[in-house]
PDB file of C-alpha atoms and ligand atoms in Angstrom:
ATOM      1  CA  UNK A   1     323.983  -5.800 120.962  1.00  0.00           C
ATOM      2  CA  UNK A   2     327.387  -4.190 120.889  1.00  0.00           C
ATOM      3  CA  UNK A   3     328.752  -4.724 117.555  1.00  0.00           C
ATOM      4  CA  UNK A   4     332.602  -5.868 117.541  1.00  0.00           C
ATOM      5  CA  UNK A   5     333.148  -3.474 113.856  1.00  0.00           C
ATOM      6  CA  UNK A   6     331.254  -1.315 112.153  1.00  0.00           C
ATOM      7  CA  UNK A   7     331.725   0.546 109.210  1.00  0.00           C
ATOM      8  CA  UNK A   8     330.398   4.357 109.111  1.00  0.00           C
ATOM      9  CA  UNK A   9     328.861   6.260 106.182  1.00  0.00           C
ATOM     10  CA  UNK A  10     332.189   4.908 104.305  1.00  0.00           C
ATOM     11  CA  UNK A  11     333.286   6.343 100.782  1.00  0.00           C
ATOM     12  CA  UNK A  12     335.803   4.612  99.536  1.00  0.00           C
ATOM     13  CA  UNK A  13     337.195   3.883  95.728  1.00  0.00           C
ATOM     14  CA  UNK A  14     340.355   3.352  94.043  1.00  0.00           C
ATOM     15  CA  UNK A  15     342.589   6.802  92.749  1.00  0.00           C
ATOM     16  CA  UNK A  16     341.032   9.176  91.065  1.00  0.00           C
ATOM     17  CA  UNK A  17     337.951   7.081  90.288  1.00  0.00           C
ATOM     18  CA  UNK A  18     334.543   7.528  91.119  1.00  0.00           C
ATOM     19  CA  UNK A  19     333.727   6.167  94.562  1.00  0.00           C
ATOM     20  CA  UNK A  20     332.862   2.716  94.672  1.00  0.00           C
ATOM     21  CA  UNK A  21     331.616   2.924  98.357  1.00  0.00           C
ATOM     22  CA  UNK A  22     329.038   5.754  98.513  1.00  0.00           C
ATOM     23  CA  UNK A  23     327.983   6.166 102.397  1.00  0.00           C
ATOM     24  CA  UNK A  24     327.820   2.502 103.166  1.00  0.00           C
ATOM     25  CA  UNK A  25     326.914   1.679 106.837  1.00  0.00           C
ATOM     26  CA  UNK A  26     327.529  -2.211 108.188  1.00  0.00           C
ATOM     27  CA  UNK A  27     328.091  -3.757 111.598  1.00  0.00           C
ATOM     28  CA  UNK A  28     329.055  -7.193 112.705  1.00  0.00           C
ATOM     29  CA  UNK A  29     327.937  -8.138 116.235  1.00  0.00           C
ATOM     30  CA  UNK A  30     330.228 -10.810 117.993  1.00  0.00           C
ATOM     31  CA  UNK A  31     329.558 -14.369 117.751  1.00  0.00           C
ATOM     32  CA  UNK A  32     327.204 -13.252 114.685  1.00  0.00           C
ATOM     33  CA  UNK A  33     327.556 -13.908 110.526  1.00  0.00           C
ATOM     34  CA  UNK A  34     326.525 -10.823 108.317  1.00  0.00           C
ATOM     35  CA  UNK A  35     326.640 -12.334 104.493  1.00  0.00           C
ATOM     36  CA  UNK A  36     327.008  -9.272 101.945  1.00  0.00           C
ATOM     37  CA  UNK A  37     325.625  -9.692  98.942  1.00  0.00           C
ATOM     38  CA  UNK A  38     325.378  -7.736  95.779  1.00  0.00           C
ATOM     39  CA  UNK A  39     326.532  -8.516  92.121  1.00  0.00           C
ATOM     40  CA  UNK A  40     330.367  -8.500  90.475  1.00  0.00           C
ATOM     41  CA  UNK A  41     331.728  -4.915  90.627  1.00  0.00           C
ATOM     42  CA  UNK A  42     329.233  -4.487  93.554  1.00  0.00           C
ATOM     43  CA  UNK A  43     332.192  -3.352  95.861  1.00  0.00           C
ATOM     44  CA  UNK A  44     331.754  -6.352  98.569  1.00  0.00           C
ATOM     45  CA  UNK A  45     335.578  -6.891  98.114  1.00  0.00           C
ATOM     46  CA  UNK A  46     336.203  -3.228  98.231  1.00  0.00           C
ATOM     47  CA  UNK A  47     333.870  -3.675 101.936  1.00  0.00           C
ATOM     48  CA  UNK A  48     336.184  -5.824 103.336  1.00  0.00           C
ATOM     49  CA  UNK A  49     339.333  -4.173 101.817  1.00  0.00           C
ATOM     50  CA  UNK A  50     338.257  -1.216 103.677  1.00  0.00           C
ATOM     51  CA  UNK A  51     337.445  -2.982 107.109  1.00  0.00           C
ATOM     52  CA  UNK A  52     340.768  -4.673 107.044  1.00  0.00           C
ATOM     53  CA  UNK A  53     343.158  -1.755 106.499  1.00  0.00           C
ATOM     54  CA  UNK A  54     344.081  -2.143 102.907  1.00  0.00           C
ATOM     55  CA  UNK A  55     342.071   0.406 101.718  1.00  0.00           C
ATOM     56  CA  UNK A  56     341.772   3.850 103.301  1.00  0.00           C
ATOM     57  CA  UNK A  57     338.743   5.161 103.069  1.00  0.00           C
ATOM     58  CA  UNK A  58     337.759   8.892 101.729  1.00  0.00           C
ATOM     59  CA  UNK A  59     335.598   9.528 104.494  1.00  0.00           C
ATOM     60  CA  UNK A  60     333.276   7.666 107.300  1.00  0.00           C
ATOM     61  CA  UNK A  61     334.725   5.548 110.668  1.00  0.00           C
ATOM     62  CA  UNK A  62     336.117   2.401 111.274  1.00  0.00           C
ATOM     63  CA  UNK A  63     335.364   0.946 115.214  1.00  0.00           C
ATOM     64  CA  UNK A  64     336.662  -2.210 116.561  1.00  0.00           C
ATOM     65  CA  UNK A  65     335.247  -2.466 119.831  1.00  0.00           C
ATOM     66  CA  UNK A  66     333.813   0.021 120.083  1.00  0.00           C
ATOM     67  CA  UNK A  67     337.353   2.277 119.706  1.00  0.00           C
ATOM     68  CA  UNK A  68     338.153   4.470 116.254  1.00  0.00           C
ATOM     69  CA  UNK A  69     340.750   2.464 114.158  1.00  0.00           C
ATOM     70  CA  UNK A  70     340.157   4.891 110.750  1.00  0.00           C
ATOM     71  CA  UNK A  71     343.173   4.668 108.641  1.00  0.00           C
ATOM     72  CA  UNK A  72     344.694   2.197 110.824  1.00  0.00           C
ATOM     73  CA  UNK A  73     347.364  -0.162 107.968  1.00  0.00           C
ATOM     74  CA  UNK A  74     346.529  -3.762 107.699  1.00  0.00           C
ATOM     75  CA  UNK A  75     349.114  -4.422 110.381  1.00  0.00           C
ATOM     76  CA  UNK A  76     347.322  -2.470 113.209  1.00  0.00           C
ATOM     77  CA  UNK A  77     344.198  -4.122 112.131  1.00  0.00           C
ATOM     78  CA  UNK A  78     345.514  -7.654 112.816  1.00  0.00           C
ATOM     79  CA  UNK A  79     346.683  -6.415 115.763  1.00  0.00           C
ATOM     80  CA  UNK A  80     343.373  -5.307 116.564  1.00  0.00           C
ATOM     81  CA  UNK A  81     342.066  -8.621 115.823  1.00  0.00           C
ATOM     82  CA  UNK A  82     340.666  -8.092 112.359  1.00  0.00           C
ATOM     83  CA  UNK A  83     341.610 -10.744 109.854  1.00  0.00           C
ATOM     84  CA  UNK A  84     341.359 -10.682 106.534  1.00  0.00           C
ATOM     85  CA  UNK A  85     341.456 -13.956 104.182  1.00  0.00           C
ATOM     86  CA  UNK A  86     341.173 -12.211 100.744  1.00  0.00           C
ATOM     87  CA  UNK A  87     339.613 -13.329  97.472  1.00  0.00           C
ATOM     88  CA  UNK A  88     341.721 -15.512  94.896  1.00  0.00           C
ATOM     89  CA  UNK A  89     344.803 -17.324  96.407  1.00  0.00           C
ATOM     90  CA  UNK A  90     347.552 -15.726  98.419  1.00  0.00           C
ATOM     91  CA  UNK A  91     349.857 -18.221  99.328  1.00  0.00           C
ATOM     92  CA  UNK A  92     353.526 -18.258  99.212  1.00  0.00           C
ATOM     93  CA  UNK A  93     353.760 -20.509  96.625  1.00  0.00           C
ATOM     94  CA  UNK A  94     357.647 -20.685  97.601  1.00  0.00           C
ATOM     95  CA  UNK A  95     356.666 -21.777 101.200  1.00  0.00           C
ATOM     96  CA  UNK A  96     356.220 -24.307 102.558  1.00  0.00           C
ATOM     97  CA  UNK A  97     352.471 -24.647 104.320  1.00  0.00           C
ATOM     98  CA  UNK A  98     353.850 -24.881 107.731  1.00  0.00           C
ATOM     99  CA  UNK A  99     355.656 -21.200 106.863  1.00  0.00           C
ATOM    100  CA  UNK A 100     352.633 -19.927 105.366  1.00  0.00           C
ATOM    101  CA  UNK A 101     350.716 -21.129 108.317  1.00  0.00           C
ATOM    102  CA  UNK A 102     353.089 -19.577 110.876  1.00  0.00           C
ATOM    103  CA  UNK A 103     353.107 -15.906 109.321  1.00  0.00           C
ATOM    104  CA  UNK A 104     350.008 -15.488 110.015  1.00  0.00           C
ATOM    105  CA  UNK A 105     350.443 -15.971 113.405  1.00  0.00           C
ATOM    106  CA  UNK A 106     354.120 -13.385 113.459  1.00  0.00           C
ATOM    107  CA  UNK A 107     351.865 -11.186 116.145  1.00  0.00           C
ATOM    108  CA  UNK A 108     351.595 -13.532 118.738  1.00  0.00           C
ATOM    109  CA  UNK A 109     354.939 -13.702 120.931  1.00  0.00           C
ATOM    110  CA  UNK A 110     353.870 -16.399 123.275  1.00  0.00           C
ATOM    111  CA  UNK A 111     355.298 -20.219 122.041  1.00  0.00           C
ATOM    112  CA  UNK A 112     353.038 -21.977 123.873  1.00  0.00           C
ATOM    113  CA  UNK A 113     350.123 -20.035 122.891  1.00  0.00           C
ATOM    114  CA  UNK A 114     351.878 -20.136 119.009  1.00  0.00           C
ATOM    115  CA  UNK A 115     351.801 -24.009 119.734  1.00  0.00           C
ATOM    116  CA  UNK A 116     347.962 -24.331 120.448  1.00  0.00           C
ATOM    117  CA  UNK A 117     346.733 -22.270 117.888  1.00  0.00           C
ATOM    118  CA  UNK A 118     348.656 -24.284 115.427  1.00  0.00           C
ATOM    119  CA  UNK A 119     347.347 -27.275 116.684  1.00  0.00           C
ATOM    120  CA  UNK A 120     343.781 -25.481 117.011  1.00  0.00           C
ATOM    121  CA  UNK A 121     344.335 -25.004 112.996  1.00  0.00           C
ATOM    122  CA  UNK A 122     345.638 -28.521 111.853  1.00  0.00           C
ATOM    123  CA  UNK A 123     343.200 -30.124 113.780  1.00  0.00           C
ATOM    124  CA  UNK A 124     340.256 -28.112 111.785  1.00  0.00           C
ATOM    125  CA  UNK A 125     341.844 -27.958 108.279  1.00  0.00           C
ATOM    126  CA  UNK A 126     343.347 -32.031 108.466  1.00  0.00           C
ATOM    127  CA  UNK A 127     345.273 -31.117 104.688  1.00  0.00           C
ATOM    128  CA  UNK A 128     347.019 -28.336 106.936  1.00  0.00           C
ATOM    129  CA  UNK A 129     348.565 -31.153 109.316  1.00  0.00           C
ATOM    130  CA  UNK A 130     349.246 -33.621 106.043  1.00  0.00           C
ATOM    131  CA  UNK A 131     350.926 -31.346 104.009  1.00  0.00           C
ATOM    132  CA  UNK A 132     352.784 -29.405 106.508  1.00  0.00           C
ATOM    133  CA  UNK A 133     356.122 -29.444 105.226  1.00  0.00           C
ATOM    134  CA  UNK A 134     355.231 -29.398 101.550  1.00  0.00           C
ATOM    135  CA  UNK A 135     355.955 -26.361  99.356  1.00  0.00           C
ATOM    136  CA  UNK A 136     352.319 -24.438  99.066  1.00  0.00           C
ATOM    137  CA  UNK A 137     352.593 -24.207  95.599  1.00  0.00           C
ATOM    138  CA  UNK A 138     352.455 -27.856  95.132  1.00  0.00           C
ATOM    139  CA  UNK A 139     349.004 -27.914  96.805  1.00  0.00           C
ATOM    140  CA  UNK A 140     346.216 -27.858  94.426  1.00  0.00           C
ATOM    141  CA  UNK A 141     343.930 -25.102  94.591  1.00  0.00           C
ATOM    142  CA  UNK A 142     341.439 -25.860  97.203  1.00  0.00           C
ATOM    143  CA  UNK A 143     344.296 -26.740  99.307  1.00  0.00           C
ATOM    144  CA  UNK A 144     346.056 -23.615  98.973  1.00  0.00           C
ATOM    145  CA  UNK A 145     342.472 -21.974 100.355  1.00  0.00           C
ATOM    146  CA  UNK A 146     342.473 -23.918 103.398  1.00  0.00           C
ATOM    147  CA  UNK A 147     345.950 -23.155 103.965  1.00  0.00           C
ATOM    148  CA  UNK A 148     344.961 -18.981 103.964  1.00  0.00           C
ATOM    149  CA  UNK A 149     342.314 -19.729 105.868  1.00  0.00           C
ATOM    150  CA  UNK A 150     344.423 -21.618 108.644  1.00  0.00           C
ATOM    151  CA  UNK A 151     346.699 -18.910 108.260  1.00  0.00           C
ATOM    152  CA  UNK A 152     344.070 -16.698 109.198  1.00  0.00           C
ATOM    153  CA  UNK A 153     342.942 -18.330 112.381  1.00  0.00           C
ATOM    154  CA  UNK A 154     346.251 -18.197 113.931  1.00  0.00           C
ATOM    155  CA  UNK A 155     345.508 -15.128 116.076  1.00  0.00           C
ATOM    156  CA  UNK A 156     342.186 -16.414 117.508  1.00  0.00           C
ATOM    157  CA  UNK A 157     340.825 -13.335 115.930  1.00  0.00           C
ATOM    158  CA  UNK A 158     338.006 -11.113 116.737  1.00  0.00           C
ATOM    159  CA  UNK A 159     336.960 -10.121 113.737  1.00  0.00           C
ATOM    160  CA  UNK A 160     337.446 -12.075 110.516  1.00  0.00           C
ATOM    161  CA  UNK A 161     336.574 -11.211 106.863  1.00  0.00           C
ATOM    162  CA  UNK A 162     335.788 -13.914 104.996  1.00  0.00           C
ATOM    163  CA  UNK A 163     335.983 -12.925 100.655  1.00  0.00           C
ATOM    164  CA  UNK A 164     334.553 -15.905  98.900  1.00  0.00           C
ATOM    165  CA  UNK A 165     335.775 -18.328 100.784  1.00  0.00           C
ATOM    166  CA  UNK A 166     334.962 -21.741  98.711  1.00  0.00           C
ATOM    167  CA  UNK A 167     335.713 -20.478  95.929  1.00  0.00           C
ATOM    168  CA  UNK A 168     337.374 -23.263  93.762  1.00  0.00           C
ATOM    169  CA  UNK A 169     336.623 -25.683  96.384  1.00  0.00           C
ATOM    170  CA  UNK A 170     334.752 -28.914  96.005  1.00  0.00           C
ATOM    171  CA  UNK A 171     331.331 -29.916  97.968  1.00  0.00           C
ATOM    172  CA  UNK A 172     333.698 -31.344 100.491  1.00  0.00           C
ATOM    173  CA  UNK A 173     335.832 -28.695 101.276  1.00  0.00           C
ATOM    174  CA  UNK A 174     332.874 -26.349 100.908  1.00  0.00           C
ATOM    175  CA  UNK A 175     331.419 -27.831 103.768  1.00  0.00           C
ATOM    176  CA  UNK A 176     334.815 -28.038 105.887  1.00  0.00           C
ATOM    177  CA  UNK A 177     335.217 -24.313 105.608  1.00  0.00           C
ATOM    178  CA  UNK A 178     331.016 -23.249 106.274  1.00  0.00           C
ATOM    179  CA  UNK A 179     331.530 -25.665 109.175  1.00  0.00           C
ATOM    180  CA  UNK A 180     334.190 -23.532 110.191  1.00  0.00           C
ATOM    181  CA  UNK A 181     332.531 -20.472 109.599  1.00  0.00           C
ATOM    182  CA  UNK A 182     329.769 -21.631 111.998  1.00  0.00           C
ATOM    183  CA  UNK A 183     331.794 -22.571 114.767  1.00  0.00           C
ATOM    184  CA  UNK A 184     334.123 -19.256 114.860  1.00  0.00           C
ATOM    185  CA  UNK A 185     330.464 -17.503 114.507  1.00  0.00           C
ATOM    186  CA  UNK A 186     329.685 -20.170 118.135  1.00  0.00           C
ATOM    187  CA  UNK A 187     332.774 -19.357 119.313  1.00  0.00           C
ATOM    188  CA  UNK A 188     331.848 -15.356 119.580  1.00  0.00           C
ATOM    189  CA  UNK A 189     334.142 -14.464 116.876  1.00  0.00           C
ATOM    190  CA  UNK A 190     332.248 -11.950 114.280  1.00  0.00           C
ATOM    191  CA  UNK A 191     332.189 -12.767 110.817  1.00  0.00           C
ATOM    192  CA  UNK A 192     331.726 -11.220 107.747  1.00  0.00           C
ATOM    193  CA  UNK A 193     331.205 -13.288 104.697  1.00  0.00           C
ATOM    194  CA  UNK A 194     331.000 -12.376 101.067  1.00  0.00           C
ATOM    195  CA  UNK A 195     330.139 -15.488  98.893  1.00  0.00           C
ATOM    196  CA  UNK A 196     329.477 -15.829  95.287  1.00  0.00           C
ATOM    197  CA  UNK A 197     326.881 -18.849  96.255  1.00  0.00           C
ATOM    198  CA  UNK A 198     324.498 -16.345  98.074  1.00  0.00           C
ATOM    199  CA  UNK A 199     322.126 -18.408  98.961  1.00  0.00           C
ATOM    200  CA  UNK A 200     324.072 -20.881 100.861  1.00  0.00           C
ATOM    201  CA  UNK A 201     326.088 -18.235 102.533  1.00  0.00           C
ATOM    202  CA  UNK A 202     322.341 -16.644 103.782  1.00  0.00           C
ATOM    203  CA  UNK A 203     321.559 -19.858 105.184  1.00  0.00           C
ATOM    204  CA  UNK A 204     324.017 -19.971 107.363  1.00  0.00           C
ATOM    205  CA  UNK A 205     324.604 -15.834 107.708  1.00  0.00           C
ATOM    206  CA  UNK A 206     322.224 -14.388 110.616  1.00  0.00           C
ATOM    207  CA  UNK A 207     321.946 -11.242 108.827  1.00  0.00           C
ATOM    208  CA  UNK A 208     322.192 -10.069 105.355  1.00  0.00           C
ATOM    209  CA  UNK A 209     323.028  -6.717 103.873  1.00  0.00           C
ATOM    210  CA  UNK A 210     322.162  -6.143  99.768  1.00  0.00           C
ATOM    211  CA  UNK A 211     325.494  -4.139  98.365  1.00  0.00           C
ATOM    212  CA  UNK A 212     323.270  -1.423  95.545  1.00  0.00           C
ATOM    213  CA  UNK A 213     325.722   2.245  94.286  1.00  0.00           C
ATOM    214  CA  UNK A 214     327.677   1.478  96.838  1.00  0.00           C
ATOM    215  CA  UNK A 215     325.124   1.475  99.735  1.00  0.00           C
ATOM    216  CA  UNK A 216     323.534  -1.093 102.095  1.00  0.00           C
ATOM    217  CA  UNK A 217     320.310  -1.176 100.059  1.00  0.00           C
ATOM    218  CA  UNK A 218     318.412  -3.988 102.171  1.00  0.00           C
ATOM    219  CA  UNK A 219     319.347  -5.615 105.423  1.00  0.00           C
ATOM    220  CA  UNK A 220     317.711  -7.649 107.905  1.00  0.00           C
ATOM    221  CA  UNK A 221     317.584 -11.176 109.150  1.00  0.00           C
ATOM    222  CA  UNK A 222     318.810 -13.822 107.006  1.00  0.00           C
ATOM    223  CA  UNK A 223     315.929 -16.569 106.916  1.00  0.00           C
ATOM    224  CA  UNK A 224     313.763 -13.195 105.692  1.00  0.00           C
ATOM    225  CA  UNK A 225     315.810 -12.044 102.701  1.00  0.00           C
ATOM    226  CA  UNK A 226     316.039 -15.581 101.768  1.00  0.00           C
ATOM    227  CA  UNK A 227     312.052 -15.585 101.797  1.00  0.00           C
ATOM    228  CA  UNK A 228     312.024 -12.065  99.727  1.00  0.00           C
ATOM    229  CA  UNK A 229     310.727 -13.205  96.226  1.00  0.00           C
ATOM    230  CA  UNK A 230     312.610 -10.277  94.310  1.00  0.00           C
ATOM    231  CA  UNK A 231     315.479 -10.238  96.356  1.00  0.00           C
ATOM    232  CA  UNK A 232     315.762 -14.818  95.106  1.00  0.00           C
ATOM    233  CA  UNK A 233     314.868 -13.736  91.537  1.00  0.00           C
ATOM    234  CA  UNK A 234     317.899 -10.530  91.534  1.00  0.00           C
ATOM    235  CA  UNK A 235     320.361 -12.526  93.440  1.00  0.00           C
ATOM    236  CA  UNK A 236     320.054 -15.784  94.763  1.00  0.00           C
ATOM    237  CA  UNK A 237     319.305 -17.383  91.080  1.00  0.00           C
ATOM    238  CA  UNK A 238     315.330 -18.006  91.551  1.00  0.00           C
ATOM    239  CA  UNK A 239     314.189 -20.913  93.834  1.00  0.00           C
ATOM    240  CA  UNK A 240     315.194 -22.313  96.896  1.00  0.00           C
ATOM    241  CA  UNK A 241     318.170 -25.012  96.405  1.00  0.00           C
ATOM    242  CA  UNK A 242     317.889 -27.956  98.843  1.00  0.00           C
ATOM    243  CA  UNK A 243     318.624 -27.237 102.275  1.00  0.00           C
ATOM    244  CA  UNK A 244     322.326 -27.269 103.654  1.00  0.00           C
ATOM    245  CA  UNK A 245     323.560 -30.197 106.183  1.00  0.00           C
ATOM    246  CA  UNK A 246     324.967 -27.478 108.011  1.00  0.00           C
ATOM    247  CA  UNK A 247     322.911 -26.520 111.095  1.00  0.00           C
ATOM    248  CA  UNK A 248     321.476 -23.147 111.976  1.00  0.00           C
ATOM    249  CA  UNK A 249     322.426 -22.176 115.754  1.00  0.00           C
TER     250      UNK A 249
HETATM  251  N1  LIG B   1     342.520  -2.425  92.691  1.00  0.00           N
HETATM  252  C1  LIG B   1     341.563  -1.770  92.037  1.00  0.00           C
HETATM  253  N2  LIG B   1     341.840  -0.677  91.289  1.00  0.00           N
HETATM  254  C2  LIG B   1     340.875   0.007  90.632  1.00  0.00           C
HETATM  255  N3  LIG B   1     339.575  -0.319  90.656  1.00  0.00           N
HETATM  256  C3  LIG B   1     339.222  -1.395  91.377  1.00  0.00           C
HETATM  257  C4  LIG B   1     340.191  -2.180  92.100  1.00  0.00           C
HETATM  258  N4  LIG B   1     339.546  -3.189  92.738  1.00  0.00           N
HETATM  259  C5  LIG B   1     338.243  -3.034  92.410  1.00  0.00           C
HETATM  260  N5  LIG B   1     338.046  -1.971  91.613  1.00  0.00           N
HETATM  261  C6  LIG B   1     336.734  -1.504  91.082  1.00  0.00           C
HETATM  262  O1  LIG B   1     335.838  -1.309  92.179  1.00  0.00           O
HETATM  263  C7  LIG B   1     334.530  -1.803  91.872  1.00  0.00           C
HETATM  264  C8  LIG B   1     334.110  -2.797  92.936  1.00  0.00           C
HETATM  265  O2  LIG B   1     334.999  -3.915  92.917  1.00  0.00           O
HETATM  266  P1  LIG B   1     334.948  -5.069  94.001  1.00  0.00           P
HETATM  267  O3  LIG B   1     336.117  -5.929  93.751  1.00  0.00           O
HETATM  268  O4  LIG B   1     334.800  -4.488  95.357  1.00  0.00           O
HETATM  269  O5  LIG B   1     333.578  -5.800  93.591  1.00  0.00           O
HETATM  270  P2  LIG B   1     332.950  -7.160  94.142  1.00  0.00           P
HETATM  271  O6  LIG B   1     331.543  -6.855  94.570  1.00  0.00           O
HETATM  272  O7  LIG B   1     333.842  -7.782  95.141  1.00  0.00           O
HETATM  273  O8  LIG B   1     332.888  -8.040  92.799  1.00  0.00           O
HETATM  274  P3  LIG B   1     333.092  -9.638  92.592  1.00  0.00           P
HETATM  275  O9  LIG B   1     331.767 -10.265  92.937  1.00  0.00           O
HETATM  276  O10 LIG B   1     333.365  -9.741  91.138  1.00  0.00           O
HETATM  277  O11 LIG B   1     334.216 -10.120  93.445  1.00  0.00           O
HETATM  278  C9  LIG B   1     334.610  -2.379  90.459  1.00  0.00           C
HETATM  279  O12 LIG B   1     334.068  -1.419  89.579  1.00  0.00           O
HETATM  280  C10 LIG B   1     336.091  -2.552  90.210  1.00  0.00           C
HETATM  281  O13 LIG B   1     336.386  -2.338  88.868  1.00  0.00           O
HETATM  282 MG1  LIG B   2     334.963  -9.506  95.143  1.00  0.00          MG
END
């Protein structure tokens, strides 16, 4: 299956440092989830730093479709239809959530096409449509996630990277944005998904990749590294939880 990015034999780190990536190799098919998992420091942020842009890397290639994007800016990526919705909160507090909603789609020149993606996103995320002329940094929390994710979805994207994305958001609005996950994933879009609640994000993922000194140390199907004894005990926090309502394609 042609993959929509991969990532090459990367090394990547931050100044002068040692490298936190160390000849890590990942692809993302389209319409497929890869979940990354690996522990704090692991470099899973660092992953998805480098396959949006932000972070040049030392050495290795970057393909979207199939064409050589290396040390493309975050810009070019977008353009290329790689979007990045990053870990923590990055809204324009100042903004309102229509304006913070609408820069993510500056790209796109078309108005009617600007019109249905906006309607595309308020439809999925309803706080988007409720609070649209509110400031963003009246929004609590969870709110201001669904916002940056809406923001994200604004260019229909190809590719998006997805950095803990329910982080500081209830059961609810957990399930909004996995639910969202899995229909981009439907919708041929390919996905990859760092989550700090592994085990959830594997049971949705279709593949997994294990982040160890800055490698891909295991990978393979999802429903088998969730089986993996060792693999539950190192990183998914021992037994099975109780299965998802969200369904497996
Ligand atoms: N901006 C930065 N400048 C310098 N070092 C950094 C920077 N960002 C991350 N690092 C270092 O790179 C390593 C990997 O960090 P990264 O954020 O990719 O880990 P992670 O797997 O996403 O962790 P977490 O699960 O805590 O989000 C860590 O040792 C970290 O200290
Ligand atoms: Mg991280």
């Amino acid at each position: 299956m042609a993959s929509e990015i991969e990532l090459v034999d990367i090394q990547a780190g931050y100044g002068r440092a040692a490298p936190v990536l160390r000849g890590l190799t990942v692809s993302v098919p389209a319409g497929q989830i890869v979940c990354l998992v690996g522990p704090n420091g692991a470099g899973k942020s660092t992953v998805l730093k480098v396959a949006s842009g932000l972070l040049k890397p030392r050495s290795g290639k970057i393909l979207v479709g199939g064409v050589d994007v290396t040390g493309q800016g975050p810009q070019r990526m977008l353009a290329s239809g790689v979007a990045h919705v990053l870990q923590g909160h990055s809204v324009f507090r100042e903004m309102t959530v229509a304006e913070n909603v609408l820069l993510g789609g500056y790209t796109l020149k078309d108005k009617a096409l600007i019109a249905e993606r906006t309607a595309f996103v308020k439809e999925v995320f309803p706080v988007v449509a409720q609070r649209w002329n509110s400031l963003a940094g009246l929004l609590s929390g969870g709110q201001q996630k669904q916002v940056e994710f809406a923001r994200s979805l604004m260019v229909n994207p190809k590719v998006v990277l997805l950095d803990e994305p329910s982080m500081g958001l209830d059961p609810k609005a957990t399930t909004t944005v996995f639910e969202q996950v899995v229909r981009m994933r439907d919708a041929g879009t390919a996905v990859l998904l760092v989550e700090q609640n592994a085990r959830r994000a594997l049971e949705t993922a279709d593949l997994g990749c294990v982040l160890d000194l800055g490698r891909v140390h295991i990978s393979g199907p999802a429903p088998q590294l969730l089986a993996d004894p060792q693999l539950g005990e190192l990183y998914l926090g021992g037994r099975p939880a109780e299965p998802t309502a969200i369904p497996k394609r």
